[in-house]
């Protein structure tokens, strides 16, 4: 079946089989390999993408469900050569080591900041609870998200915690 959707701000149209996962379409058919395959059962968060601004596990989200929707992957987080404040904060905080889980963390964190621009630490922890990192632990990741919240709040003229 032919589906049309917006992918990282650009129109996208392609044929998909009814059983194809969004993860496979993104990685294998569209070459967007930032979204990672790991557990295939919606447990680890490595495959997190945003669909209409909401985080979904691309490993269990059928591609045809994206028809008429807006899909954002980690490749669409930056604005051209300008990194997203979350990406900059992850680098500054050393919130990545092997980097395998990083795209999923970035996407869930961007959804959090869109929903709650000035989250408290406990709220960040709640949002990130479904994403697994085996290398860095979570303190640096949480610190990076909080820093990005402060940076984007300052840019928008809001005050952050």
Short mmCIF file of C-alpha atoms in Angstrom, two decimals:
data_model
loop_
_atom_site.label_atom_id
_atom_site.label_comp_id
_atom_site.label_asym_id
_atom_site.label_seq_id
_atom_site.Cartn_x
_atom_site.Cartn_y
_atom_site.Cartn_z
CA UNK A 1 0.00 0.00 0.00
CA UNK A 2 1.15 3.53 -0.66
CA UNK A 3 1.55 5.77 2.35
CA UNK A 4 2.31 9.45 2.52
CA UNK A 5 3.61 11.23 5.58
CA UNK A 6 5.97 14.00 6.61
CA UNK A 7 9.42 12.76 7.58
CA UNK A 8 11.71 15.20 9.36
CA UNK A 9 9.82 18.09 7.81
CA UNK A 10 9.79 16.73 4.25
CA UNK A 11 6.97 14.96 2.40
CA UNK A 12 7.55 11.23 1.99
CA UNK A 13 5.62 8.76 -0.14
CA UNK A 14 6.38 5.08 -0.57
CA UNK A 15 4.92 1.61 -0.90
CA UNK A 16 4.92 -0.52 2.25
CA UNK A 17 3.71 -4.00 3.06
CA UNK A 18 1.00 -4.18 5.73
CA UNK A 19 3.35 -6.05 8.07
CA UNK A 20 6.39 -3.72 7.75
CA UNK A 21 7.58 -2.03 10.91
CA UNK A 22 8.33 1.67 10.83
CA UNK A 23 11.84 0.89 12.10
CA UNK A 24 12.60 -1.28 9.07
CA UNK A 25 11.23 1.31 6.64
CA UNK A 26 13.26 4.09 8.25
CA UNK A 27 16.53 2.15 8.42
CA UNK A 28 16.44 -0.20 5.43
CA UNK A 29 14.31 1.65 2.91
CA UNK A 30 14.98 5.31 3.73
CA UNK A 31 18.58 5.02 5.01
CA UNK A 32 17.89 6.74 8.35
CA UNK A 33 20.04 4.53 10.54
CA UNK A 34 20.08 6.76 13.61
CA UNK A 35 17.05 4.92 14.96
CA UNK A 36 18.41 1.69 16.45
CA UNK A 37 17.08 -1.86 16.56
CA UNK A 38 17.65 -3.57 19.87
CA UNK A 39 14.93 -5.43 21.75
CA UNK A 40 12.11 -5.61 19.16
CA UNK A 41 9.57 -5.71 22.02
CA UNK A 42 9.21 -2.06 23.09
CA UNK A 43 11.38 -2.38 26.20
CA UNK A 44 14.69 -0.54 25.63
CA UNK A 45 13.79 2.76 23.90
CA UNK A 46 16.61 2.59 21.33
CA UNK A 47 14.10 2.81 18.47
CA UNK A 48 12.15 5.80 19.80
CA UNK A 49 10.89 8.22 17.15
CA UNK A 50 8.22 10.88 17.36
CA UNK A 51 4.93 10.50 15.52
CA UNK A 52 2.88 13.69 15.65
CA UNK A 53 5.18 14.76 18.48
CA UNK A 54 4.53 11.70 20.61
CA UNK A 55 7.24 9.10 21.32
CA UNK A 56 6.64 5.66 19.82
CA UNK A 57 8.70 2.50 19.60
CA UNK A 58 9.39 2.14 15.89
CA UNK A 59 10.13 -1.57 16.37
CA UNK A 60 6.45 -2.26 17.13
CA UNK A 61 4.80 0.55 15.12
CA UNK A 62 3.54 -0.55 11.73
CA UNK A 63 4.74 1.70 8.92
CA UNK A 64 1.24 2.11 7.48
CA UNK A 65 0.17 3.69 10.80
CA UNK A 66 2.38 6.67 9.89
CA UNK A 67 0.20 7.58 6.90
CA UNK A 68 -0.91 11.19 7.13
CA UNK A 69 1.26 11.80 10.18
CA UNK A 70 4.47 13.65 10.96
CA UNK A 71 7.43 11.41 11.82
CA UNK A 72 10.61 12.79 13.33
CA UNK A 73 13.79 10.79 13.78
CA UNK A 74 17.06 11.76 15.40
CA UNK A 75 18.29 12.85 11.96
CA UNK A 76 15.60 15.54 12.02
CA UNK A 77 16.49 16.90 15.44
CA UNK A 78 19.24 19.27 14.33
CA UNK A 79 18.51 22.27 12.16
CA UNK A 80 20.98 21.91 9.33
CA UNK A 81 24.49 22.19 10.79
CA UNK A 82 23.10 23.65 14.05
CA UNK A 83 22.74 20.93 16.69
CA UNK A 84 19.63 20.84 18.83
CA UNK A 85 20.26 22.09 22.41
CA UNK A 86 19.75 18.50 23.61
CA UNK A 87 22.49 17.25 21.32
CA UNK A 88 24.84 19.99 22.49
CA UNK A 89 24.06 19.25 26.14
CA UNK A 90 24.62 15.50 25.65
CA UNK A 91 28.06 16.28 24.24
CA UNK A 92 28.96 18.72 27.04
CA UNK A 93 27.83 16.32 29.75
CA UNK A 94 29.44 13.25 28.23
CA UNK A 95 25.96 11.71 28.26
CA UNK A 96 26.96 9.08 25.72
CA UNK A 97 29.63 6.49 25.44
CA UNK A 98 28.92 3.86 22.83
CA UNK A 99 26.06 6.03 21.51
CA UNK A 100 23.73 3.15 20.71
CA UNK A 101 20.96 4.34 23.04
CA UNK A 102 21.57 8.06 22.46
CA UNK A 103 19.11 8.59 19.57
CA UNK A 104 16.26 7.12 21.62
CA UNK A 105 17.16 9.25 24.63
CA UNK A 106 17.35 12.36 22.47
CA UNK A 107 13.95 11.72 20.96
CA UNK A 108 12.16 10.98 24.23
CA UNK A 109 13.83 14.01 25.81
CA UNK A 110 12.76 16.25 22.92
CA UNK A 111 9.16 15.07 23.41
CA UNK A 112 9.46 15.83 27.12
CA UNK A 113 10.76 19.36 26.50
CA UNK A 114 7.97 19.99 23.99
CA UNK A 115 5.39 18.89 26.56
CA UNK A 116 7.09 20.43 29.58
CA UNK A 117 9.76 23.02 28.72
CA UNK A 118 10.96 23.34 32.34
CA UNK A 119 10.80 19.86 33.86
CA UNK A 120 11.98 19.05 37.34
CA UNK A 121 14.52 16.24 37.76
CA UNK A 122 11.90 13.73 38.92
CA UNK A 123 9.84 14.43 35.80
CA UNK A 124 12.89 13.86 33.58
CA UNK A 125 13.48 10.54 35.37
CA UNK A 126 9.86 9.49 34.81
CA UNK A 127 10.01 10.28 31.10
CA UNK A 128 13.30 8.44 30.62
CA UNK A 129 12.33 5.36 32.62
CA UNK A 130 11.66 3.26 29.50
CA UNK A 131 15.03 3.93 27.88
CA UNK A 132 17.98 1.72 28.76
CA UNK A 133 21.64 2.75 28.75
CA UNK A 134 24.24 0.16 29.62
CA UNK A 135 27.30 2.45 29.44
CA UNK A 136 26.91 5.86 31.03
CA UNK A 137 24.38 5.32 33.76
CA UNK A 138 21.72 7.96 33.87
CA UNK A 139 23.02 10.94 35.86
CA UNK A 140 24.85 12.51 32.92
CA UNK A 141 21.84 12.00 30.66
CA UNK A 142 19.49 13.58 33.21
CA UNK A 143 21.91 16.46 33.70
CA UNK A 144 22.06 17.02 29.94
CA UNK A 145 18.26 17.10 29.63
CA UNK A 146 17.99 19.58 32.50
CA UNK A 147 20.71 21.77 30.95
CA UNK A 148 18.95 21.72 27.58
CA UNK A 149 15.69 22.70 29.29
CA UNK A 150 17.41 25.67 30.92
CA UNK A 151 19.06 26.66 27.64
CA UNK A 152 15.86 26.51 25.61
CA UNK A 153 13.90 28.27 28.36
CA UNK A 154 16.47 31.07 28.47
CA UNK A 155 16.34 31.39 24.69
CA UNK A 156 12.55 31.57 24.80
CA UNK A 157 12.64 34.10 27.64
CA UNK A 158 11.24 31.69 30.24
CA UNK A 159 12.82 30.79 33.56
CA UNK A 160 13.83 27.22 34.23
CA UNK A 161 14.30 25.36 37.52
#
